């Protein structure tokens, strides 16, 4: 059995254990395989082991890899763009991805919506929130999230699915739990506001290799896992 398929099984077991602690169904958590910096061969290996959703952060890299991977996989893959979105990249992102997790400005959302063609399914998006209040981080301020979500909910070719966050790396395990909890409470408030389509606003994209179990205990529905699945990235 390949290393990646072994890692995948281990991660799925850890997800199930965290769900058991939180009294949640394991099917309520989606594992997003964060494949940035890994070669197409590794993604194909993960797909052969049953993984169907992949997260990429760098557009140019993804545009090379997606056409290398798709013809060699017997399943429909779901591509998630998880990096910061620059305005001049929105057309290509809208054309090649199913989900975008890092939307933090109305301008970006408008461009994504208008770039999505009527033939395509609507683009699934999450609003990224700067939940730890870091000066250098992307993401909207927590106090601006409701207004931003309310305006994005009006855009025709997008479906607003929820919130995404990356807590500060400096936060210890206890603090990242607090950050995950703040994101969940923020999402609960937005869902209850009546300003978004509540039934579709069901996603909390939070938790990575080092903290995904904590994120699941606090309500994560998508965990974004790279190194625990594929190994350490070369920088
Ligand atoms: C790289 C990355 C991840 C995965 O990080 P790991 O620690 O390797 O699991 C998750 N989310 C985002 C936004 C990333 O850029």
mmCIF file of C-alpha atoms and ligand atoms in Angstrom:
data_model
loop_
_atom_site.group_PDB
_atom_site.id
_atom_site.type_symbol
_atom_site.label_atom_id
_atom_site.label_comp_id
_atom_site.label_asym_id
_atom_site.label_seq_id
_atom_site.Cartn_x
_atom_site.Cartn_y
_atom_site.Cartn_z
ATOM 1 C CA UNK A 1 0.000 0.000 0.000
ATOM 2 C CA UNK A 2 1.367 3.467 -0.821
ATOM 3 C CA UNK A 3 2.456 5.851 1.886
ATOM 4 C CA UNK A 4 -0.235 8.322 0.853
ATOM 5 C CA UNK A 5 -3.004 5.745 1.057
ATOM 6 C CA UNK A 6 -1.772 4.726 4.527
ATOM 7 C CA UNK A 7 -1.706 8.382 5.611
ATOM 8 C CA UNK A 8 -5.187 8.862 4.208
ATOM 9 C CA UNK A 9 -6.518 5.978 6.292
ATOM 10 C CA UNK A 10 -4.800 7.298 9.424
ATOM 11 C CA UNK A 11 -6.266 10.777 8.893
ATOM 12 C CA UNK A 12 -9.754 9.387 8.239
ATOM 13 C CA UNK A 13 -9.502 7.424 11.487
ATOM 14 C CA UNK A 14 -8.394 10.547 13.362
ATOM 15 C CA UNK A 15 -11.306 12.507 11.841
ATOM 16 C CA UNK A 16 -13.714 9.777 12.940
ATOM 17 C CA UNK A 17 -12.269 9.790 16.484
ATOM 18 C CA UNK A 18 -12.594 13.590 16.749
ATOM 19 C CA UNK A 19 -16.168 13.335 15.472
ATOM 20 C CA UNK A 20 -16.931 10.702 18.123
ATOM 21 C CA UNK A 21 -15.653 13.038 20.855
ATOM 22 C CA UNK A 22 -17.857 15.827 19.494
ATOM 23 C CA UNK A 23 -20.880 13.534 18.931
ATOM 24 C CA UNK A 24 -20.811 14.328 15.217
ATOM 25 C CA UNK A 25 -21.248 12.062 12.194
ATOM 26 C CA UNK A 26 -17.912 11.487 10.388
ATOM 27 C CA UNK A 27 -19.717 12.258 7.130
ATOM 28 C CA UNK A 28 -20.202 15.839 8.379
ATOM 29 C CA UNK A 29 -16.480 16.535 7.897
ATOM 30 C CA UNK A 30 -14.877 16.729 4.462
ATOM 31 C CA UNK A 31 -11.154 16.111 4.118
ATOM 32 C CA UNK A 32 -9.620 18.562 1.653
ATOM 33 C CA UNK A 33 -6.206 17.315 0.482
ATOM 34 C CA UNK A 34 -3.928 20.356 0.296
ATOM 35 C CA UNK A 35 -1.643 19.449 -2.574
ATOM 36 C CA UNK A 36 0.221 22.717 -3.164
ATOM 37 C CA UNK A 37 3.912 22.107 -3.968
ATOM 38 C CA UNK A 38 3.350 18.363 -4.522
ATOM 39 C CA UNK A 39 3.762 16.830 -7.961
ATOM 40 C CA UNK A 40 0.826 15.599 -10.033
ATOM 41 C CA UNK A 41 1.905 11.986 -9.352
ATOM 42 C CA UNK A 42 1.179 12.434 -5.632
ATOM 43 C CA UNK A 43 -2.323 13.732 -6.338
ATOM 44 C CA UNK A 44 -2.957 10.794 -8.656
ATOM 45 C CA UNK A 45 -1.832 8.450 -5.868
ATOM 46 C CA UNK A 46 -4.218 10.136 -3.417
ATOM 47 C CA UNK A 47 -7.055 9.946 -5.954
ATOM 48 C CA UNK A 48 -6.353 6.244 -6.482
ATOM 49 C CA UNK A 49 -6.820 5.841 -2.725
ATOM 50 C CA UNK A 50 -10.219 7.509 -2.918
ATOM 51 C CA UNK A 51 -9.471 11.191 -2.320
ATOM 52 C CA UNK A 52 -11.541 13.425 -4.601
ATOM 53 C CA UNK A 53 -11.132 17.007 -3.344
ATOM 54 C CA UNK A 54 -7.859 18.900 -3.622
ATOM 55 C CA UNK A 55 -6.786 22.335 -2.391
ATOM 56 C CA UNK A 56 -4.254 24.473 -4.239
ATOM 57 C CA UNK A 57 -2.859 27.887 -3.249
ATOM 58 C CA UNK A 58 -0.903 29.018 -6.293
ATOM 59 C CA UNK A 59 -2.781 29.542 -9.521
ATOM 60 C CA UNK A 60 0.073 28.964 -11.984
ATOM 61 C CA UNK A 61 1.051 25.701 -10.306
ATOM 62 C CA UNK A 62 -2.551 24.488 -10.253
ATOM 63 C CA UNK A 63 -3.123 25.329 -13.918
ATOM 64 C CA UNK A 64 -0.227 23.036 -14.807
ATOM 65 C CA UNK A 65 -1.267 20.203 -12.493
ATOM 66 C CA UNK A 66 -5.033 20.028 -13.009
ATOM 67 C CA UNK A 67 -4.777 18.875 -16.670
ATOM 68 C CA UNK A 68 -2.032 16.414 -15.713
ATOM 69 C CA UNK A 69 -4.131 14.811 -12.980
ATOM 70 C CA UNK A 70 -7.676 14.756 -14.350
ATOM 71 C CA UNK A 71 -7.173 12.422 -17.345
ATOM 72 C CA UNK A 72 -5.440 9.898 -15.105
ATOM 73 C CA UNK A 73 -8.163 9.619 -12.471
ATOM 74 C CA UNK A 74 -11.410 7.654 -12.726
ATOM 75 C CA UNK A 75 -13.450 10.046 -10.636
ATOM 76 C CA UNK A 76 -14.734 13.578 -10.842
ATOM 77 C CA UNK A 77 -12.394 15.716 -8.808
ATOM 78 C CA UNK A 78 -13.310 18.857 -6.903
ATOM 79 C CA UNK A 79 -10.734 21.690 -6.974
ATOM 80 C CA UNK A 80 -10.603 24.227 -4.148
ATOM 81 C CA UNK A 81 -8.581 27.442 -4.409
ATOM 82 C CA UNK A 82 -7.373 28.174 -0.876
ATOM 83 C CA UNK A 83 -4.741 30.883 -1.416
ATOM 84 C CA UNK A 84 -5.189 34.645 -1.363
ATOM 85 C CA UNK A 85 -7.112 35.781 -4.468
ATOM 86 C CA UNK A 86 -5.620 38.596 -6.516
ATOM 87 C CA UNK A 87 -7.982 40.613 -8.704
ATOM 88 C CA UNK A 88 -6.067 39.810 -11.905
ATOM 89 C CA UNK A 89 -6.397 36.047 -11.253
ATOM 90 C CA UNK A 90 -10.158 35.893 -10.758
ATOM 91 C CA UNK A 91 -11.052 34.873 -14.337
ATOM 92 C CA UNK A 92 -8.728 31.864 -14.340
ATOM 93 C CA UNK A 93 -9.772 30.862 -10.822
ATOM 94 C CA UNK A 94 -13.457 31.064 -11.753
ATOM 95 C CA UNK A 95 -12.805 28.965 -14.863
ATOM 96 C CA UNK A 96 -10.850 26.130 -13.236
ATOM 97 C CA UNK A 97 -12.004 25.775 -9.633
ATOM 98 C CA UNK A 98 -15.195 24.576 -7.939
ATOM 99 C CA UNK A 99 -14.607 26.320 -4.609
ATOM 100 C CA UNK A 100 -12.750 29.459 -3.462
ATOM 101 C CA UNK A 101 -12.005 29.709 0.276
ATOM 102 C CA UNK A 102 -10.120 33.003 0.497
ATOM 103 C CA UNK A 103 -12.667 35.639 -0.541
ATOM 104 C CA UNK A 104 -12.249 38.658 1.715
ATOM 105 C CA UNK A 105 -13.392 41.624 -0.396
ATOM 106 C CA UNK A 106 -16.525 42.424 -2.345
ATOM 107 C CA UNK A 107 -14.512 43.415 -5.428
ATOM 108 C CA UNK A 108 -12.988 39.933 -5.658
ATOM 109 C CA UNK A 109 -16.370 38.261 -5.253
ATOM 110 C CA UNK A 110 -17.939 40.432 -7.961
ATOM 111 C CA UNK A 111 -15.151 39.568 -10.373
ATOM 112 C CA UNK A 112 -15.426 35.848 -9.609
ATOM 113 C CA UNK A 113 -19.183 35.952 -10.112
ATOM 114 C CA UNK A 114 -19.011 37.780 -13.421
ATOM 115 C CA UNK A 115 -16.250 35.468 -14.705
ATOM 116 C CA UNK A 116 -18.274 32.345 -14.025
ATOM 117 C CA UNK A 117 -20.160 31.409 -17.180
ATOM 118 C CA UNK A 118 -23.856 30.556 -17.191
ATOM 119 C CA UNK A 119 -22.963 27.031 -18.383
ATOM 120 C CA UNK A 120 -20.948 26.318 -15.267
ATOM 121 C CA UNK A 121 -22.369 25.428 -11.870
ATOM 122 C CA UNK A 122 -22.176 28.387 -9.497
ATOM 123 C CA UNK A 123 -18.852 28.827 -7.721
ATOM 124 C CA UNK A 124 -18.903 27.759 -4.067
ATOM 125 C CA UNK A 125 -17.257 30.364 -1.868
ATOM 126 C CA UNK A 126 -16.201 30.939 1.710
ATOM 127 C CA UNK A 127 -15.430 34.311 3.228
ATOM 128 C CA UNK A 128 -12.025 34.314 4.887
ATOM 129 C CA UNK A 129 -11.994 35.961 8.297
ATOM 130 C CA UNK A 130 -8.858 37.250 10.016
ATOM 131 C CA UNK A 131 -9.961 35.554 13.205
ATOM 132 C CA UNK A 132 -6.772 36.189 15.205
ATOM 133 C CA UNK A 133 -6.589 39.860 14.175
ATOM 134 C CA UNK A 134 -3.108 39.583 12.682
ATOM 135 C CA UNK A 135 -1.849 42.729 10.974
ATOM 136 C CA UNK A 136 -0.384 40.886 7.983
ATOM 137 C CA UNK A 137 -3.061 38.233 7.417
ATOM 138 C CA UNK A 138 -5.601 38.208 4.652
ATOM 139 C CA UNK A 139 -9.226 37.907 5.644
ATOM 140 C CA UNK A 140 -11.862 40.439 6.563
ATOM 141 C CA UNK A 141 -12.184 41.727 10.128
ATOM 142 C CA UNK A 142 -14.691 39.683 12.154
ATOM 143 C CA UNK A 143 -16.862 42.772 12.665
ATOM 144 C CA UNK A 144 -17.101 43.241 8.867
ATOM 145 C CA UNK A 145 -17.996 39.624 8.036
ATOM 146 C CA UNK A 146 -21.787 39.954 8.274
ATOM 147 C CA UNK A 147 -21.971 42.956 5.926
ATOM 148 C CA UNK A 148 -19.619 41.299 3.438
ATOM 149 C CA UNK A 149 -21.604 38.047 3.495
ATOM 150 C CA UNK A 150 -24.872 39.943 3.050
ATOM 151 C CA UNK A 151 -23.588 41.614 -0.119
ATOM 152 C CA UNK A 152 -21.976 38.443 -1.514
ATOM 153 C CA UNK A 153 -25.224 36.540 -1.028
ATOM 154 C CA UNK A 154 -26.715 38.748 -3.782
ATOM 155 C CA UNK A 155 -24.209 37.782 -6.492
ATOM 156 C CA UNK A 156 -25.705 35.560 -9.203
ATOM 157 C CA UNK A 157 -22.996 33.026 -10.048
ATOM 158 C CA UNK A 158 -21.751 32.318 -6.523
ATOM 159 C CA UNK A 159 -23.082 30.248 -3.655
ATOM 160 C CA UNK A 160 -21.988 31.606 -0.295
ATOM 161 C CA UNK A 161 -21.157 28.463 1.692
ATOM 162 C CA UNK A 162 -19.663 29.790 4.924
ATOM 163 C CA UNK A 163 -16.491 31.024 6.573
ATOM 164 C CA UNK A 164 -12.812 30.096 6.432
ATOM 165 C CA UNK A 165 -9.963 30.999 8.786
ATOM 166 C CA UNK A 166 -6.320 30.307 9.514
ATOM 167 C CA UNK A 167 -5.630 31.071 13.198
ATOM 168 C CA UNK A 168 -2.287 32.707 13.996
ATOM 169 C CA UNK A 169 0.586 30.213 13.905
ATOM 170 C CA UNK A 170 1.766 31.640 17.218
ATOM 171 C CA UNK A 171 -1.443 30.671 18.957
ATOM 172 C CA UNK A 172 -0.981 27.561 21.071
ATOM 173 C CA UNK A 173 -3.469 24.689 20.981
ATOM 174 C CA UNK A 174 -5.708 26.348 23.544
ATOM 175 C CA UNK A 175 -5.784 29.628 21.620
ATOM 176 C CA UNK A 176 -6.469 27.977 18.308
ATOM 177 C CA UNK A 177 -9.476 26.297 19.932
ATOM 178 C CA UNK A 178 -10.683 29.739 21.014
ATOM 179 C CA UNK A 179 -10.161 31.059 17.472
ATOM 180 C CA UNK A 180 -12.084 28.133 15.955
ATOM 181 C CA UNK A 181 -14.891 28.725 18.418
ATOM 182 C CA UNK A 182 -15.034 32.447 17.540
ATOM 183 C CA UNK A 183 -15.327 31.533 13.846
ATOM 184 C CA UNK A 184 -18.163 29.106 14.568
ATOM 185 C CA UNK A 185 -20.023 31.700 16.661
ATOM 186 C CA UNK A 186 -19.549 34.285 13.927
ATOM 187 C CA UNK A 187 -20.965 31.867 11.332
ATOM 188 C CA UNK A 188 -23.911 31.025 13.610
ATOM 189 C CA UNK A 189 -24.716 34.736 13.913
ATOM 190 C CA UNK A 190 -24.516 35.293 10.165
ATOM 191 C CA UNK A 191 -26.707 32.248 9.458
ATOM 192 C CA UNK A 192 -29.303 33.523 11.942
ATOM 193 C CA UNK A 193 -29.232 37.088 10.569
ATOM 194 C CA UNK A 194 -31.616 36.400 7.705
ATOM 195 C CA UNK A 195 -29.150 38.100 5.327
ATOM 196 C CA UNK A 196 -27.732 34.925 3.744
ATOM 197 C CA UNK A 197 -29.328 31.736 2.415
ATOM 198 C CA UNK A 198 -29.109 29.843 5.700
ATOM 199 C CA UNK A 199 -29.528 26.338 4.261
ATOM 200 C CA UNK A 200 -26.469 26.750 2.039
ATOM 201 C CA UNK A 201 -24.386 28.596 4.613
ATOM 202 C CA UNK A 202 -23.230 25.320 6.147
ATOM 203 C CA UNK A 203 -19.434 25.379 5.873
ATOM 204 C CA UNK A 204 -16.679 26.080 8.370
ATOM 205 C CA UNK A 205 -13.334 25.634 6.608
ATOM 206 C CA UNK A 206 -10.871 25.449 9.488
ATOM 207 C CA UNK A 207 -8.164 23.129 10.820
ATOM 208 C CA UNK A 208 -4.909 21.943 9.216
ATOM 209 C CA UNK A 209 -2.462 19.095 9.872
ATOM 210 C CA UNK A 210 -1.498 20.281 13.363
ATOM 211 C CA UNK A 211 -4.908 21.206 14.721
ATOM 212 C CA UNK A 212 -7.674 19.550 12.710
ATOM 213 C CA UNK A 213 -9.039 17.488 15.586
ATOM 214 C CA UNK A 214 -9.514 20.620 17.690
ATOM 215 C CA UNK A 215 -11.181 22.301 14.718
ATOM 216 C CA UNK A 216 -13.581 19.353 14.328
ATOM 217 C CA UNK A 217 -14.489 19.514 18.012
ATOM 218 C CA UNK A 218 -15.341 23.195 17.442
ATOM 219 C CA UNK A 219 -17.465 22.543 14.358
ATOM 220 C CA UNK A 220 -15.211 22.379 11.274
ATOM 221 C CA UNK A 221 -16.943 20.905 8.219
ATOM 222 C CA UNK A 222 -13.917 21.105 5.890
ATOM 223 C CA UNK A 223 -10.427 20.391 7.246
ATOM 224 C CA UNK A 224 -7.550 21.416 4.960
ATOM 225 C CA UNK A 225 -4.735 18.899 5.360
ATOM 226 C CA UNK A 226 -1.419 18.953 3.509
ATOM 227 C CA UNK A 227 1.695 17.700 5.273
ATOM 228 C CA UNK A 228 -0.021 14.971 7.333
ATOM 229 C CA UNK A 229 -1.158 13.434 4.042
ATOM 230 C CA UNK A 230 1.603 14.147 1.536
ATOM 231 C CA UNK A 231 4.623 14.677 3.840
ATOM 232 C CA UNK A 232 6.648 17.805 4.533
ATOM 233 C CA UNK A 233 6.683 20.442 1.811
ATOM 234 C CA UNK A 234 10.027 21.676 0.436
ATOM 235 C CA UNK A 235 10.066 25.419 0.840
HETATM 236 C C1 LIG B 1 -0.846 24.953 3.137
HETATM 237 C C2 LIG B 1 -2.201 25.215 3.664
HETATM 238 C C3 LIG B 1 -2.881 24.243 4.423
HETATM 239 C C4 LIG B 1 -2.296 22.895 4.809
HETATM 240 O O1 LIG B 1 -1.314 23.026 5.782
HETATM 241 P P1 LIG B 1 -0.677 21.700 6.493
HETATM 242 O O2 LIG B 1 -0.138 22.233 7.759
HETATM 243 O O3 LIG B 1 0.369 21.199 5.555
HETATM 244 O O4 LIG B 1 -1.768 20.741 6.698
HETATM 245 C C5 LIG B 1 -4.182 24.534 4.822
HETATM 246 N N1 LIG B 1 -4.784 25.700 4.517
HETATM 247 C C6 LIG B 1 -4.157 26.655 3.794
HETATM 248 C C7 LIG B 1 -4.878 27.914 3.490
HETATM 249 C C8 LIG B 1 -2.858 26.444 3.347
HETATM 250 O O5 LIG B 1 -2.242 27.412 2.647
#
